[in-house]
PDB file of C-alpha atoms in Angstrom:
ATOM      1  CA  LEU A  10     -55.513 185.176 -30.826  1.00 43.00           C
ATOM      2  CA  SER A  11     -56.395 188.465 -29.080  1.00 46.00           C
ATOM      3  CA  SER A  12     -59.200 189.005 -31.605  1.00 50.00           C
ATOM      4  CA  PHE A  13     -60.908 185.870 -30.279  1.00 50.00           C
ATOM      5  CA  PHE A  14     -60.681 186.874 -26.625  1.00 48.00           C
ATOM      6  CA  PRO A  15     -61.550 190.329 -25.330  1.00 56.00           C
ATOM      7  CA  GLN A  16     -58.658 191.995 -23.543  1.00 62.00           C
ATOM      8  CA  ALA A  17     -58.939 191.591 -19.794  1.00 76.00           C
ATOM      9  CA  HIS A  18     -58.644 194.572 -17.502  1.00 83.00           C
ATOM     10  CA  VAL A  19     -55.025 194.736 -16.430  1.00 85.00           C
ATOM     11  CA  TYR A  20     -54.979 197.647 -13.969  1.00 84.00           C
ATOM     12  CA  THR A  21     -58.377 197.326 -12.278  1.00 85.00           C
ATOM     13  CA  LEU A  22     -60.085 194.559 -10.367  1.00 83.00           C
ATOM     14  CA  ASP A  23     -63.701 193.460 -10.597  1.00 84.00           C
ATOM     15  CA  ASN A  24     -65.696 195.502  -8.104  1.00 84.00           C
ATOM     16  CA  ASP A  25     -69.092 197.050  -7.583  1.00 85.00           C
ATOM     17  CA  LEU A  26     -67.766 200.630  -7.405  1.00 86.00           C
ATOM     18  CA  LEU A  27     -66.782 201.330 -11.017  1.00 88.00           C
ATOM     19  CA  THR A  28     -68.742 200.718 -14.180  1.00 91.00           C
ATOM     20  CA  THR A  29     -67.236 198.753 -17.043  1.00 90.00           C
ATOM     21  CA  GLU A  30     -66.914 202.017 -18.968  1.00 92.00           C
ATOM     22  CA  GLN A  31     -65.050 203.688 -16.086  1.00 93.00           C
ATOM     23  CA  ARG A  32     -62.688 200.746 -15.792  1.00 92.00           C
ATOM     24  CA  GLN A  33     -62.011 200.763 -19.520  1.00 92.00           C
ATOM     25  CA  PHE A  34     -61.354 204.510 -19.494  1.00 94.00           C
ATOM     26  CA  TYR A  35     -58.815 204.008 -16.700  1.00 92.00           C
ATOM     27  CA  GLU A  36     -57.217 201.098 -18.563  1.00 91.00           C
ATOM     28  CA  ASP A  37     -56.893 203.215 -21.723  1.00 92.00           C
ATOM     29  CA  ASN A  38     -55.852 206.545 -20.158  1.00 94.00           C
ATOM     30  CA  GLY A  39     -54.271 205.828 -16.777  1.00 92.00           C
ATOM     31  CA  TYR A  40     -56.619 208.097 -14.833  1.00 93.00           C
ATOM     32  CA  LEU A  41     -60.298 208.442 -14.060  1.00 93.00           C
ATOM     33  CA  LEU A  42     -62.184 211.616 -13.221  1.00 93.00           C
ATOM     34  CA  ILE A  43     -65.173 211.186 -10.930  1.00 92.00           C
ATOM     35  CA  LYS A  44     -66.951 214.500 -10.537  1.00 92.00           C
ATOM     36  CA  ASN A  45     -68.230 215.581  -7.123  1.00 93.00           C
ATOM     37  CA  LEU A  46     -66.516 212.686  -5.344  1.00 93.00           C
ATOM     38  CA  VAL A  47     -64.956 215.042  -2.791  1.00 94.00           C
ATOM     39  CA  SER A  48     -66.935 217.877  -1.210  1.00 95.00           C
ATOM     40  CA  ASP A  49     -66.405 221.454  -2.338  1.00 95.00           C
ATOM     41  CA  GLU A  50     -65.411 222.336   1.238  1.00 96.00           C
ATOM     42  CA  ASP A  51     -62.645 219.719   1.283  1.00 95.00           C
ATOM     43  CA  ILE A  52     -61.425 220.703  -2.181  1.00 94.00           C
ATOM     44  CA  GLU A  53     -61.154 224.310  -1.003  1.00 96.00           C
ATOM     45  CA  ARG A  54     -59.193 223.249   2.102  1.00 95.00           C
ATOM     46  CA  PHE A  55     -56.800 221.154  -0.016  1.00 93.00           C
ATOM     47  CA  ARG A  56     -56.391 223.994  -2.518  1.00 91.00           C
ATOM     48  CA  LYS A  57     -55.533 226.437   0.258  1.00 94.00           C
ATOM     49  CA  GLU A  58     -52.969 224.063   1.755  1.00 93.00           C
ATOM     50  CA  PHE A  59     -51.467 223.398  -1.693  1.00 90.00           C
ATOM     51  CA  THR A  60     -51.124 227.164  -2.175  1.00 90.00           C
ATOM     52  CA  ARG A  61     -49.492 227.549   1.250  1.00 90.00           C
ATOM     53  CA  ILE A  62     -46.981 224.825   0.338  1.00 88.00           C
ATOM     54  CA  CYS A  63     -46.233 226.389  -3.054  1.00 85.00           C
ATOM     55  CA  ARG A  64     -45.657 229.771  -1.414  1.00 85.00           C
ATOM     56  CA  ARG A  65     -43.423 228.078   1.180  1.00 86.00           C
ATOM     57  CA  GLU A  66     -45.641 229.361   4.000  1.00 91.00           C
ATOM     58  CA  VAL A  67     -45.412 225.814   5.365  1.00 90.00           C
ATOM     59  CA  LYS A  68     -42.528 223.430   4.714  1.00 91.00           C
ATOM     60  CA  PRO A  69     -43.437 219.830   5.462  1.00 91.00           C
ATOM     61  CA  PRO A  70     -40.301 217.673   5.860  1.00 93.00           C
ATOM     62  CA  GLY A  71     -39.293 215.826   2.687  1.00 91.00           C
ATOM     63  CA  ILE A  72     -41.803 217.498   0.382  1.00 90.00           C
ATOM     64  CA  MET A  73     -40.755 217.941  -3.245  1.00 88.00           C
ATOM     65  CA  ILE A  74     -42.196 220.755  -5.362  1.00 85.00           C
ATOM     66  CA  MET A  75     -41.676 220.553  -9.122  1.00 82.00           C
ATOM     67  CA  LYS A  76     -42.133 223.621 -11.286  1.00 82.00           C
ATOM     68  CA  ASP A  77     -42.491 224.250 -15.008  1.00 80.00           C
ATOM     69  CA  GLU A  78     -39.912 226.988 -15.443  1.00 72.00           C
ATOM     70  CA  SER A  79     -41.308 227.879 -18.877  1.00 72.00           C
ATOM     71  CA  LEU A  80     -44.373 229.323 -17.099  1.00 69.00           C
ATOM     72  CA  ARG A  81     -42.352 231.627 -14.824  1.00 67.00           C
ATOM     73  CA  SER A  82     -42.474 234.577 -17.254  1.00 62.00           C
ATOM     74  CA  GLN A  83     -46.261 234.307 -17.334  1.00 68.00           C
ATOM     75  CA  PHE A  84     -47.004 233.513 -13.677  1.00 68.00           C
ATOM     76  CA  GLY A  85     -43.884 234.557 -11.724  1.00 61.00           C
ATOM     77  CA  GLN A  86     -43.368 232.556  -8.542  1.00 64.00           C
ATOM     78  CA  SER A  87     -47.072 231.739  -8.001  1.00 69.00           C
ATOM     79  CA  GLU A  88     -48.536 228.268  -7.542  1.00 77.00           C
ATOM     80  CA  ASN A  89     -49.462 228.332 -11.252  1.00 74.00           C
ATOM     81  CA  VAL A  90     -45.909 227.275 -12.166  1.00 79.00           C
ATOM     82  CA  VAL A  91     -46.076 224.188  -9.921  1.00 81.00           C
ATOM     83  CA  ASN A  92     -46.950 221.070 -11.878  1.00 82.00           C
ATOM     84  CA  LYS A  93     -46.334 218.465  -9.191  1.00 82.00           C
ATOM     85  CA  VAL A  94     -46.023 218.135  -5.433  1.00 86.00           C
ATOM     86  CA  GLN A  95     -44.860 214.802  -4.098  1.00 88.00           C
ATOM     87  CA  ASP A  96     -43.809 213.265  -0.802  1.00 91.00           C
ATOM     88  CA  PHE A  97     -46.408 215.363   0.990  1.00 90.00           C
ATOM     89  CA  GLN A  98     -47.290 212.699   3.574  1.00 93.00           C
ATOM     90  CA  GLU A  99     -45.895 214.859   6.400  1.00 93.00           C
ATOM     91  CA  ASP A 100     -48.427 217.606   5.643  1.00 92.00           C
ATOM     92  CA  GLU A 101     -51.410 216.484   7.705  1.00 94.00           C
ATOM     93  CA  GLU A 102     -54.000 218.560   5.835  1.00 93.00           C
ATOM     94  CA  LEU A 103     -52.936 217.691   2.291  1.00 91.00           C
ATOM     95  CA  PHE A 104     -52.347 214.023   3.121  1.00 94.00           C
ATOM     96  CA  ARG A 105     -55.882 213.841   4.534  1.00 94.00           C
ATOM     97  CA  TYR A 106     -57.055 213.711   0.907  1.00 92.00           C
ATOM     98  CA  CYS A 107     -55.421 210.278   0.561  1.00 90.00           C
ATOM     99  CA  THR A 108     -57.336 208.951   3.550  1.00 93.00           C
ATOM    100  CA  LEU A 109     -60.818 210.066   2.525  1.00 94.00           C
ATOM    101  CA  PRO A 110     -63.136 207.045   2.335  1.00 91.00           C
ATOM    102  CA  GLU A 111     -64.488 208.338  -0.988  1.00 88.00           C
ATOM    103  CA  VAL A 112     -61.025 208.229  -2.512  1.00 86.00           C
TER     104      VAL A 112
END
């Protein structure tokens, strides 16, 4: 039956922001990269704050930092071993990314 009806988009809604190709890419891969959506200045600010968090220069309450320990021999304790930061809503600068109108 599915060969008679094209598969509907499950994870995205009809809108005038994304093309059909972008929506399909997201449906197939679970992510979508949109280049130059956020300014270089903002990206640099977020990168600096991420680095400060990874180095424990700031410690927002409740933040969780996950590291890939297999990279420690190559990168030591640097931010390069961090593969995920979650529960960062208490860090005003990093959480600002989530509130950008572009995002």
